[in-house]
Coordinates of C-alpha atoms and ligand atoms in Angstrom, one line a residue:
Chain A
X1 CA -162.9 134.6 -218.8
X2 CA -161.5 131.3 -218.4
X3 CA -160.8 129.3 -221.5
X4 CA -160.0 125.5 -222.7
X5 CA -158.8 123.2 -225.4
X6 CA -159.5 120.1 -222.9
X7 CA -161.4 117.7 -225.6
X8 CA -163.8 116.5 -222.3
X9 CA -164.5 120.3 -221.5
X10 CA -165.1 120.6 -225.2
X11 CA -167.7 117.9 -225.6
X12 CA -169.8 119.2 -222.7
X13 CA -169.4 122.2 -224.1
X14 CA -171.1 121.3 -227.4
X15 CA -173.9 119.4 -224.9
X16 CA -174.5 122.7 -223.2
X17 CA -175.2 124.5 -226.1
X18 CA -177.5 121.8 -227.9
X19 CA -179.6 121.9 -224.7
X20 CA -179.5 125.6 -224.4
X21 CA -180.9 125.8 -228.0
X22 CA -182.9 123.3 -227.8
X23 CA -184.6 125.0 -224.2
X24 CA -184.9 128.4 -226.5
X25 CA -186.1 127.2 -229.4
X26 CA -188.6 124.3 -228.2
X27 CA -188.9 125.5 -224.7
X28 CA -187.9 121.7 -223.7
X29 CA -185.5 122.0 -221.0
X30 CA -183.4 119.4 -220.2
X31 CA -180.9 121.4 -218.7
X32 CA -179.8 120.1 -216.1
X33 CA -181.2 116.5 -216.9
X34 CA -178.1 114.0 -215.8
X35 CA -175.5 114.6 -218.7
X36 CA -174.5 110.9 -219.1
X37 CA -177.9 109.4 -220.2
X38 CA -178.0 112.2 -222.3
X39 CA -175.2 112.0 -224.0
X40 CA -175.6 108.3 -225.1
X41 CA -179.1 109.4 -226.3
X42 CA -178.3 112.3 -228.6
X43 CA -174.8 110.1 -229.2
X44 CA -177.3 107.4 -230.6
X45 CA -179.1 110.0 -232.6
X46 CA -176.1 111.7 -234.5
X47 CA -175.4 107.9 -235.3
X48 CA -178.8 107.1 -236.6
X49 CA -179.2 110.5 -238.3
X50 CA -175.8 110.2 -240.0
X51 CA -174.7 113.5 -238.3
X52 CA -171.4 113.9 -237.3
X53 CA -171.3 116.6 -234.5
X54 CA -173.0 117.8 -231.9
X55 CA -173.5 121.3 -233.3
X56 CA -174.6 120.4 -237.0
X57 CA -177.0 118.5 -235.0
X58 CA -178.1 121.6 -232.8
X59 CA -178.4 123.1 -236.5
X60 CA -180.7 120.8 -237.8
X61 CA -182.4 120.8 -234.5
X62 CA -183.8 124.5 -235.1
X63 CA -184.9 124.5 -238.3
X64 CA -186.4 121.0 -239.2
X65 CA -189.5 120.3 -237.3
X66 CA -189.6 116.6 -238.0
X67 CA -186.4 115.6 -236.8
X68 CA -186.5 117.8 -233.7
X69 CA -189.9 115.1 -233.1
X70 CA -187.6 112.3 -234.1
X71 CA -185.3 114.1 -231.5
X72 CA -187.3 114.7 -229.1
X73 CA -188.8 111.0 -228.8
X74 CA -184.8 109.6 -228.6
X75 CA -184.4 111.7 -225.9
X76 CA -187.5 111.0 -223.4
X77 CA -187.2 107.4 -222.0
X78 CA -191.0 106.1 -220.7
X79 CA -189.5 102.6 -219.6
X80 CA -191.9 101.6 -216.6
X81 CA -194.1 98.2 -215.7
X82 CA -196.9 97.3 -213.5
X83 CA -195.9 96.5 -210.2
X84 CA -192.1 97.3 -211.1
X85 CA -190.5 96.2 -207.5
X86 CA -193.4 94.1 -206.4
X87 CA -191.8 94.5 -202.4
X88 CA -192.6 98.0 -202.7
X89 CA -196.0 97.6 -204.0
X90 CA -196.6 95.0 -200.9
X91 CA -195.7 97.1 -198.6
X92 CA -197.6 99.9 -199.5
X93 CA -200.7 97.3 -199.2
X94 CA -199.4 96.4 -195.9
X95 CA -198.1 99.3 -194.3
X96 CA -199.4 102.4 -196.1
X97 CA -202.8 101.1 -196.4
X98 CA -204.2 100.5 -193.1
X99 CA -203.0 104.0 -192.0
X100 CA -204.4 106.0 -195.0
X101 CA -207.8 103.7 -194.5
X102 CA -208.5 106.3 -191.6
X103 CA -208.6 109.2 -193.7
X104 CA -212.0 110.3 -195.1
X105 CA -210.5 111.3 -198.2
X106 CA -207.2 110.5 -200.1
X107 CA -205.2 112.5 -203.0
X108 CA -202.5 110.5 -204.6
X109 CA -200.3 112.0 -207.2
X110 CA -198.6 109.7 -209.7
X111 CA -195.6 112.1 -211.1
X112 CA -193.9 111.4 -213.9
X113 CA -196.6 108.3 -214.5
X114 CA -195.6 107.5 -218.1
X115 CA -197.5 105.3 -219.9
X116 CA -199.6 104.9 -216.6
X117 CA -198.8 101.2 -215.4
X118 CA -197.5 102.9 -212.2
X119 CA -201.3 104.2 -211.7
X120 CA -202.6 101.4 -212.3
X121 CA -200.9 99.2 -210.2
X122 CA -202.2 101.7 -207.3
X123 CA -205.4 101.7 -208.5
X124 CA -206.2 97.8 -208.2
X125 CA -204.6 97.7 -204.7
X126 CA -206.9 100.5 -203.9
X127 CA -210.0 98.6 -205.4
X128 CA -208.9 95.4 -203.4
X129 CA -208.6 97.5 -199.9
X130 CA -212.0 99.5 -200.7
X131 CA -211.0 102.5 -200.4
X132 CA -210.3 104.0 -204.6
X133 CA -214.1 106.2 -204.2
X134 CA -212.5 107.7 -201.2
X135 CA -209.0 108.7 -203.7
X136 CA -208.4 111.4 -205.9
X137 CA -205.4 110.2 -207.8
X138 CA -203.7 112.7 -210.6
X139 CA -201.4 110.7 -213.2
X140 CA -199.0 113.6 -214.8
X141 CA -196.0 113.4 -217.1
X142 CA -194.5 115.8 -218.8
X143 CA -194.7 113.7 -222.0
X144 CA -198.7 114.1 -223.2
X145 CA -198.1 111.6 -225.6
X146 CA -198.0 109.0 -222.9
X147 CA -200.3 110.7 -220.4
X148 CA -202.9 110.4 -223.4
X149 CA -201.9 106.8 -223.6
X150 CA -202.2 105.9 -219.8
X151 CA -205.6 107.8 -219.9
X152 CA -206.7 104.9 -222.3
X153 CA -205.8 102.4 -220.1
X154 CA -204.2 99.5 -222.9
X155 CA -201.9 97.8 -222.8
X156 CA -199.8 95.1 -225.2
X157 CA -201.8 91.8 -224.3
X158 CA -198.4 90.2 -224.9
X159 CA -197.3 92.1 -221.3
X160 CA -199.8 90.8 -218.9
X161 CA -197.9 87.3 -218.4
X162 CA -195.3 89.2 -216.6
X163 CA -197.3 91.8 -215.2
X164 CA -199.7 88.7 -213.6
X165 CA -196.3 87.1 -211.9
X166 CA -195.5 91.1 -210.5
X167 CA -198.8 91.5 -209.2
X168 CA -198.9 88.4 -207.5
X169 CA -195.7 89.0 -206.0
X170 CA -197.0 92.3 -204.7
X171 CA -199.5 90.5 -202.6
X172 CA -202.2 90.1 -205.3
X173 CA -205.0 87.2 -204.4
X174 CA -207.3 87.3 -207.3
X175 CA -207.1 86.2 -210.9
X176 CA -205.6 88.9 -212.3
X177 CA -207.4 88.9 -215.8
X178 CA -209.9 90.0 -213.8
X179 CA -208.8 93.5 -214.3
X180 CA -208.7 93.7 -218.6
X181 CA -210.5 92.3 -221.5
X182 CA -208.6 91.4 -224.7
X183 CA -209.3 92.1 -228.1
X184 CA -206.8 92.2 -230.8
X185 CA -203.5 91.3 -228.6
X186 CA -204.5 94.4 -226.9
X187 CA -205.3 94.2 -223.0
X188 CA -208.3 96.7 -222.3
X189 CA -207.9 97.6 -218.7
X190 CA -211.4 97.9 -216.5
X191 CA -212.5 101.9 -216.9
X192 CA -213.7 101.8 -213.0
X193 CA -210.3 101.4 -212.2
X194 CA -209.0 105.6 -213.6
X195 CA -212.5 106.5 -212.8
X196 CA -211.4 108.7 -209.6
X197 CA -208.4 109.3 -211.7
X198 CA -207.5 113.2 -213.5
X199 CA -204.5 112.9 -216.3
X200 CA -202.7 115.7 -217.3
X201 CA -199.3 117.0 -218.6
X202 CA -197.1 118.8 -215.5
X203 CA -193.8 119.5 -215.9
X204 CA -192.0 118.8 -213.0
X205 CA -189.4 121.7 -214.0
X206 CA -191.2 124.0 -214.8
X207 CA -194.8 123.9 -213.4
X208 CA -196.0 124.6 -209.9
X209 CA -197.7 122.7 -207.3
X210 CA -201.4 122.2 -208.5
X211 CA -202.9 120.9 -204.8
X212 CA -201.7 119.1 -201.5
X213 CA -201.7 115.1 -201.1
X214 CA -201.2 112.8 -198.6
X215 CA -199.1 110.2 -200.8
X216 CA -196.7 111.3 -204.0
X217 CA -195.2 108.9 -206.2
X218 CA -192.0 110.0 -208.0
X219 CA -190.2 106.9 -209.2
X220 CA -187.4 106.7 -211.5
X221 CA -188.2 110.1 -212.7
X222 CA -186.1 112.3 -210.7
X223 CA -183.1 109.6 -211.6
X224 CA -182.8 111.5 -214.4
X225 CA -182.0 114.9 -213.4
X226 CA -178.6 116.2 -211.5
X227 CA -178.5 117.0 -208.4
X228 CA -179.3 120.5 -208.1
X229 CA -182.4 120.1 -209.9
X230 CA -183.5 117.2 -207.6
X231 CA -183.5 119.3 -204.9
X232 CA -185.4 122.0 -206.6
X233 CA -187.7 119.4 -207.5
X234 CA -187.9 117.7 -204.0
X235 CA -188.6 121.2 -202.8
X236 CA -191.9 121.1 -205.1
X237 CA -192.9 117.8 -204.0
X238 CA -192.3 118.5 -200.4
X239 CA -194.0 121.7 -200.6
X240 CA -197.5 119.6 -202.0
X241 CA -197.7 117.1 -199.0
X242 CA -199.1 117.0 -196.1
X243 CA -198.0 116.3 -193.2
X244 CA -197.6 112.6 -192.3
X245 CA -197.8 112.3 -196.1
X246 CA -196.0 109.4 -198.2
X247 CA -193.4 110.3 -200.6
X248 CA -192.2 107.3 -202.9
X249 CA -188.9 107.1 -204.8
X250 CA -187.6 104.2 -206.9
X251 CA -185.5 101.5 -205.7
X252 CA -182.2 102.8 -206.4
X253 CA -183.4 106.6 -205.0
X254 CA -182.7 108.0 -202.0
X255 CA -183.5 111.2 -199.6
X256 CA -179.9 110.7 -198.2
X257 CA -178.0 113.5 -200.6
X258 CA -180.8 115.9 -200.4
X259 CA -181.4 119.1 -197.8
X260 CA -184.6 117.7 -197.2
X261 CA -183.7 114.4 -195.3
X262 CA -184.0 115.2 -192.1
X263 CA -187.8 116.0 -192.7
X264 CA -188.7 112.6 -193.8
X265 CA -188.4 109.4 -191.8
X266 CA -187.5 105.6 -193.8
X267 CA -191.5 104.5 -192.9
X268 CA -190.7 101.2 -194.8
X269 CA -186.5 100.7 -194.8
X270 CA -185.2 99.4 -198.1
X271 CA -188.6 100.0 -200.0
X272 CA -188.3 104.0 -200.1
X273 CA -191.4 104.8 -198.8
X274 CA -190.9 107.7 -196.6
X275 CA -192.8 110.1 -194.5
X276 CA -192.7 113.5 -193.8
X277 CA -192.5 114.2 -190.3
X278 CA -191.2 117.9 -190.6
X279 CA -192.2 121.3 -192.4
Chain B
X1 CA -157.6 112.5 -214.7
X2 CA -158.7 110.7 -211.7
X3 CA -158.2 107.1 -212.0
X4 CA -161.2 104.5 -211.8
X5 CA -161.6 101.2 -212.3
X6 CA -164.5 99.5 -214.4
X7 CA -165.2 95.9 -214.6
X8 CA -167.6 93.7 -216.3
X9 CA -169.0 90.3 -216.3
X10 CA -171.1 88.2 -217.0
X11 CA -171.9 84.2 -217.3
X12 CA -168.9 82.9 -214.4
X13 CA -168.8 86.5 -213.2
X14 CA -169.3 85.9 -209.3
X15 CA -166.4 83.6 -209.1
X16 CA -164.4 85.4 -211.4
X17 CA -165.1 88.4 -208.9
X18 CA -164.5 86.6 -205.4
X19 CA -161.1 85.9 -207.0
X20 CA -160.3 89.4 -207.9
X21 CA -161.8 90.9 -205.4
X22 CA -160.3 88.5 -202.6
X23 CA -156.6 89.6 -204.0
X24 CA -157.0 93.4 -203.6
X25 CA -155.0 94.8 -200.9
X26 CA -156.9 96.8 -198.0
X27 CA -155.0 100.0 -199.3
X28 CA -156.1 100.1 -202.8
X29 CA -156.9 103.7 -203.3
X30 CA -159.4 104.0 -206.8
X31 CA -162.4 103.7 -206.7
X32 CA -164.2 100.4 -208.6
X33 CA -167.3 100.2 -210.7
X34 CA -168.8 96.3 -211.3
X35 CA -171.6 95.2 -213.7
X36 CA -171.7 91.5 -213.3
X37 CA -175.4 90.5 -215.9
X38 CA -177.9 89.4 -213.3
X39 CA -182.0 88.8 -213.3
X40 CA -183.7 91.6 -212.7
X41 CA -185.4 90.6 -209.2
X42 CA -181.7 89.4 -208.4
X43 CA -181.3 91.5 -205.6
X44 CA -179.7 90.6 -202.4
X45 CA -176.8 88.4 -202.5
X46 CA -174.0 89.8 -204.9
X47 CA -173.0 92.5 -202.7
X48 CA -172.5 90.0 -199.4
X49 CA -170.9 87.7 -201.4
X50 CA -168.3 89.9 -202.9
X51 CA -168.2 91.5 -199.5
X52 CA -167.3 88.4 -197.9
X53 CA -163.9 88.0 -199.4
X54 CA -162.8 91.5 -199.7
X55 CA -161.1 94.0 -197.8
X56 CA -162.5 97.1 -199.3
X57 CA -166.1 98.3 -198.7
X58 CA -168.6 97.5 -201.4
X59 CA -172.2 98.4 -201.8
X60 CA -174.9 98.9 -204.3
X61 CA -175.0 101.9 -205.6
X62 CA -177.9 104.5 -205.2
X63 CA -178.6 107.4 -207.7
X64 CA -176.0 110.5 -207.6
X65 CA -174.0 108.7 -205.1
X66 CA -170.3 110.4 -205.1
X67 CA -167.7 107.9 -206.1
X68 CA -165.5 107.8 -202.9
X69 CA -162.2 106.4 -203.1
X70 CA -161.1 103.1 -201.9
X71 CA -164.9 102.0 -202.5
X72 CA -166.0 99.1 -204.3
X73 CA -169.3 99.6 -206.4
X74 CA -172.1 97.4 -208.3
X75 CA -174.6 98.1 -210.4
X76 CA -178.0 97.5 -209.1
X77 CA -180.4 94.7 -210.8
X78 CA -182.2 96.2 -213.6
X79 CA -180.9 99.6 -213.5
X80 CA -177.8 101.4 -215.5
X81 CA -174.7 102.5 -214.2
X82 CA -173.5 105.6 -215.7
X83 CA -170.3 107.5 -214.4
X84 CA -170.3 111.2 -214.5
X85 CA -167.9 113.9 -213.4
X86 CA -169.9 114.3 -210.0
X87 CA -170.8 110.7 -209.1
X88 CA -172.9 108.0 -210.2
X89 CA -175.9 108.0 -212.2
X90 CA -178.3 105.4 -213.1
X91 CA -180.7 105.5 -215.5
X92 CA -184.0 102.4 -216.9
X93 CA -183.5 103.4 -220.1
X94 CA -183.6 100.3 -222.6
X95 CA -181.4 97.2 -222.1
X96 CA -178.1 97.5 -224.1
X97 CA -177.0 94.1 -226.1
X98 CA -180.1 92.9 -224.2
X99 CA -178.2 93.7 -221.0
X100 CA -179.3 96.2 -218.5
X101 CA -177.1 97.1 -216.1
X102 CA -175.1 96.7 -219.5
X103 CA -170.9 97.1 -219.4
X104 CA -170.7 99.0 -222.4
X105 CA -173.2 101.9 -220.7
X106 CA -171.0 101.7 -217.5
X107 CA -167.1 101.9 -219.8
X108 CA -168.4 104.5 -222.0
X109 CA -169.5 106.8 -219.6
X110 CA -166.2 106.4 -217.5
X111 CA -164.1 106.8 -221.2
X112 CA -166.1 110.2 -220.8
X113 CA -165.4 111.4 -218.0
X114 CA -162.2 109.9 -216.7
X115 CA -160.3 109.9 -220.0
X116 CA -156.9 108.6 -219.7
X117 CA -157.9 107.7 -215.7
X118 CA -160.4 105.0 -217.1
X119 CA -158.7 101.6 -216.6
X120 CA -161.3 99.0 -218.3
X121 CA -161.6 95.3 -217.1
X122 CA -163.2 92.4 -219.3
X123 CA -163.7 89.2 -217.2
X124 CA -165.8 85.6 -218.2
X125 CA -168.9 85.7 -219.9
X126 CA -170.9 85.3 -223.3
X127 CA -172.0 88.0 -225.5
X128 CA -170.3 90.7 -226.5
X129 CA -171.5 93.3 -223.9
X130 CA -168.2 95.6 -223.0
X131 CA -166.2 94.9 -226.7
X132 CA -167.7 98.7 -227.3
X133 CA -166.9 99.9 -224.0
X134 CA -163.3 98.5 -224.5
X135 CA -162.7 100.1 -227.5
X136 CA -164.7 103.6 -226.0
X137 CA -162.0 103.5 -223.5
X138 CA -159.2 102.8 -225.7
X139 CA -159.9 105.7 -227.9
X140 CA -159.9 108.4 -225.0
X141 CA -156.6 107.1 -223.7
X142 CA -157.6 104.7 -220.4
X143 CA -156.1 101.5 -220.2
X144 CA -157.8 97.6 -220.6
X145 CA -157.2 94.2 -219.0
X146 CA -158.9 91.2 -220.3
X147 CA -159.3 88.1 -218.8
X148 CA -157.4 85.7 -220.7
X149 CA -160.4 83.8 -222.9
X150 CA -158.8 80.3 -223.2
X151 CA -158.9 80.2 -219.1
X152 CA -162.4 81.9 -218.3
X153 CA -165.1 80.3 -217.9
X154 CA -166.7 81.8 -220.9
X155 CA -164.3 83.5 -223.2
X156 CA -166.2 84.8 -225.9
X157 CA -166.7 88.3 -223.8
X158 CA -163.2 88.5 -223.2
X159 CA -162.3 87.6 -226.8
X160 CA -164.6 90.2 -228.1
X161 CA -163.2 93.0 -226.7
X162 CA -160.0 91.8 -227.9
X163 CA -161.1 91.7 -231.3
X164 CA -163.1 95.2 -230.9
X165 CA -160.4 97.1 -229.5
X166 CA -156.4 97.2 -229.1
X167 CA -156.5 96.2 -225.5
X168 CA -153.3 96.7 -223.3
X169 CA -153.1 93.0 -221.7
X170 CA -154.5 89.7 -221.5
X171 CA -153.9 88.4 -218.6
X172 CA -154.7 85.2 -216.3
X173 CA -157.5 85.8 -213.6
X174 CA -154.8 85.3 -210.8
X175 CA -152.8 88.4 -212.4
X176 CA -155.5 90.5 -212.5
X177 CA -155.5 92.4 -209.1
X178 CA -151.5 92.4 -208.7
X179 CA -151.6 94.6 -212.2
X180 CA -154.1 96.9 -211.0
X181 CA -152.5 97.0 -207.4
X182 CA -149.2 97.8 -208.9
X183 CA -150.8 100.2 -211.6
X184 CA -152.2 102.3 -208.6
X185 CA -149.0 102.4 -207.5
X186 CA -146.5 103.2 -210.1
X187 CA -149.2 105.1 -212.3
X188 CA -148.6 102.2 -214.9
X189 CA -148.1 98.5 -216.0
X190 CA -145.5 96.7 -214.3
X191 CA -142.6 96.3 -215.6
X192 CA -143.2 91.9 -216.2
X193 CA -146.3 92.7 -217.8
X194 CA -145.7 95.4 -220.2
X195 CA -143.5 93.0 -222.0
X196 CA -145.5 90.1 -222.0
X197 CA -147.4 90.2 -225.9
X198 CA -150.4 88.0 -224.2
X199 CA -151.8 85.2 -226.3
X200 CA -152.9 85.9 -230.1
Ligands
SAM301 C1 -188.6 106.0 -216.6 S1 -190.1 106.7 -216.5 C2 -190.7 106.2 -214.9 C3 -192.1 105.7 -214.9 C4 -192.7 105.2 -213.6 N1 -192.8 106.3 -212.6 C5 -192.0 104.0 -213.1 O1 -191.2 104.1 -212.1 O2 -192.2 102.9 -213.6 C6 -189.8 108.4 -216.3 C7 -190.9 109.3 -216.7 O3 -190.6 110.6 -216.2 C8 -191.1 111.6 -217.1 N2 -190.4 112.9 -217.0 C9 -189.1 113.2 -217.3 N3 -188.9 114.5 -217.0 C10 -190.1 115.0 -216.5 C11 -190.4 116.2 -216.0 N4 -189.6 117.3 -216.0 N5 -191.7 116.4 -215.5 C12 -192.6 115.4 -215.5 N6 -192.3 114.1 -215.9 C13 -191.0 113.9 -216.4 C14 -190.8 110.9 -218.5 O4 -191.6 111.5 -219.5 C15 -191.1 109.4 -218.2 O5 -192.4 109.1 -218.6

């Protein structure tokens, strides 16, 4: 047994146990989710709450049902935009495209869409470059909250001046109000554009493979989980692609601290867009 | 606890950096976190330009990147910086004092896990980003320099985290890197500067 008084060692001691309860009890686990984010979350929460500790929160936690949902929504972040890192999205319409334009037929999975701008963004480069009857894209999250939400396809109408200059950016040639119809400062997007699209909840942790793609999206998701459950995760997502498939991470993401990076070749350096080139 | 520096920034930053950053020596052995406040498609040119004057390495850091000593590190545009006992994290979660990276995400997580090893920097800029993350890094023991506010360029950061927190020394921008040079060397203040009250 190894013991300690060490206030640090205390303090993710008390985060250990709130997520262990909080993986028994709800069966949400964020175990090994990156502590620091965390920590400022649920530190937010004890503040908001008027709780002083980390435990007399865990308490609370397992018995009351309404503040486990107050919890619970503190604790998953769903921050995302259409064409977030317009470069990326240009050179998927520049690179990626004319190679997956050969293929008869095309699954994309959008993991960890959130509230499904991601999807959509893909979807109206698709539509452009004629090819979104020959794709089967999935939109998952672990959330269903949003997935439900990205399903409807609308958006705040106030968001579409900034999503207009992103798109744009990312190559984009048409009016964009092309793509939605406004009523009540809501932004209706156009229903052919999720048409080839299936929505469900997956949890990345704990759910298997469902079917193999050529192109997976995984953006600022995996950001938020250490690094021994990135790998187990990479291990999922490079167990579901083909070969030559796509694998996109977010800007700041990289392959270079993971076992898997010698399978995977930089098809689009800086944009982190890679390929898998080995089993 | 193993040292690291944090500094933040903000309106004035870049100068205020290529000055600080010009004066470290080659042989500096902590590692240093930066979040200078920066557009969110403002991409390319920090990096080079700190680079450009500066003996140690710096780069942009990339999620889960181990924090090697010697090695400068900023915060990308548009993304968190979060320290952690393994290495860097980042994270999109919401802008903090309308700020993302924000300084206070970046000082509180390094009060966390460095402890008494966290030394805090506050240069130029307006707002109040960092007055929490001074005071976060005061309460776990680490040390904070401020930028002497009468001198930056914008002074209200610098005077905010004066008035949030009990901060060890204000100093001139010039003095800066010589403190923290000789604080990586003698494992404290030097002697000139401990007894130096700083403006009130
Ligand atoms: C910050 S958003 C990123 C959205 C989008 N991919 C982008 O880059 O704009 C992260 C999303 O990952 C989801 N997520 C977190 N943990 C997950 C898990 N274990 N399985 C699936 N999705 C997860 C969250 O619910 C959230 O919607």
């Amino acid at each position: 047994m190894t013991s300690t008084n060490d206030p640090a060692d205390l303090d993710s001691l008390e985060l250990g146990l709130l997520l262990e309860g909080l993986h028994r009890r709800h069966g949400f686990d964020l175990r090994d989710y990156s502590r620091a984010s965390l920590s400022r979350r649920i530190e937010r929460f004890k503040q908001q709450e008027g709780i002083a500790s980390t435990l007399g929160l865990l308490e609370r936690a397992l018995r009351e049902g309404d503040l486990w949902e107050r919890l619970l929504r503190e604790l998953t972040i769903h921050t995302t935009s259409m064409f977030r890192d317009p470069t990326f999205f240009l050179a998927f319409r520049e690179k990626v495209v004319p190679l997956i334009r050969t293929y008869p037929f095309i699954r994309i999975w959008v993991a960890g869409c959130s509230t499904g701008e991601e999807l959509y963004s893909t979807a109206i480069i698709l539509h452009e470059e004629g090819l979104l009857d020959r794709c089967r894209l999935y939109a998952t999250d672990l959330n269903e909250e949003v997935v439900s939400q990205a399903k409807t396809g609308v958006f705040p109408v106030s968001s579409m001046k900034e999503s207009t200059g992103s798109y744009q950016a990312a190559g984009g040639q048409r009016p964009f109000s092309e793509y939605y119809t406004v009523r009540d400062e809501l932004a209706i997007l156009s229903p052919a554009l999720s048409r080839t699209t299936i929505f469900a909840a997956h949890n990345l942790v704990s759910d298997a493979s469902f079917n193999e793609f050529q192109m997976i999206f995984i953006r600022n998701v995996m950001i938020y989980f250490n690094r021994s459950l990135q790998d187990r995760v990479l291990r999922l997502v490079h167990g579901s692609l083909c070969r030559l498939g796509f694998v996109c991470l977010g800007r700041r993401e990289s392959m270079r601290f993971s076992p898997h990076e010698e399978c995977y070749e930089e098809f689009v350096p800086g944009e982190k867009l890679y390929r898998k080139v080995r089993e | 606890m193993a040292s690291l520096v944090v500094i933040g920034c903000s309106l004035g930053g870049l100068d205020a950096l290529r000055v600080l950053l010009a004066a470290m020596p080659a042989e500096f052995p902590w590692p240093i976190a930066i979040v200078q406040h920066r557009g969110k498609n403002d991409d390319r040119l920090l990096v080079p330009l700190l680079q450009e004057v500066c003996a140690l390495p710096v780069g942009e850091v990339e999620d889960k990147q181990p924090i090697a000593l010697g090695h400068i590190f900023v915060a990308p545009a548009d993304y968190h910086l979060l320290v952690e006992p393994a290495g860097f994290a980042l994270s999109i979660d919401p802008p903090v004092s309308y700020s993302r990276p924000s300084i206070d995400v970046l000082f509180e997580s390094a009060a966390a896990s460095r402890r008494t090893g966290a030394v805090g920097v506050i240069l130029t800029g307006t707002g109040e980003d960092g007055a929490a993350g001074a005071a976060a890094i005061k309460r776990r023991g680490g040390l904070v320099l401020v930028q002497d506010p009468s001198t930056a360029t914008a002074g209200a950061m610098p005077g905010a985290a004066i008035a949030a927190a009990p901060v060890d020394r204000v100093l001139q921008l010039e003095a800066i890197a010589p403190a923290l040079a000789e604080l990586a060397r003698e494992g404290r203040l030097p002697e000139a500067l401990r007894d130096d009250p700083g403006p009130k």
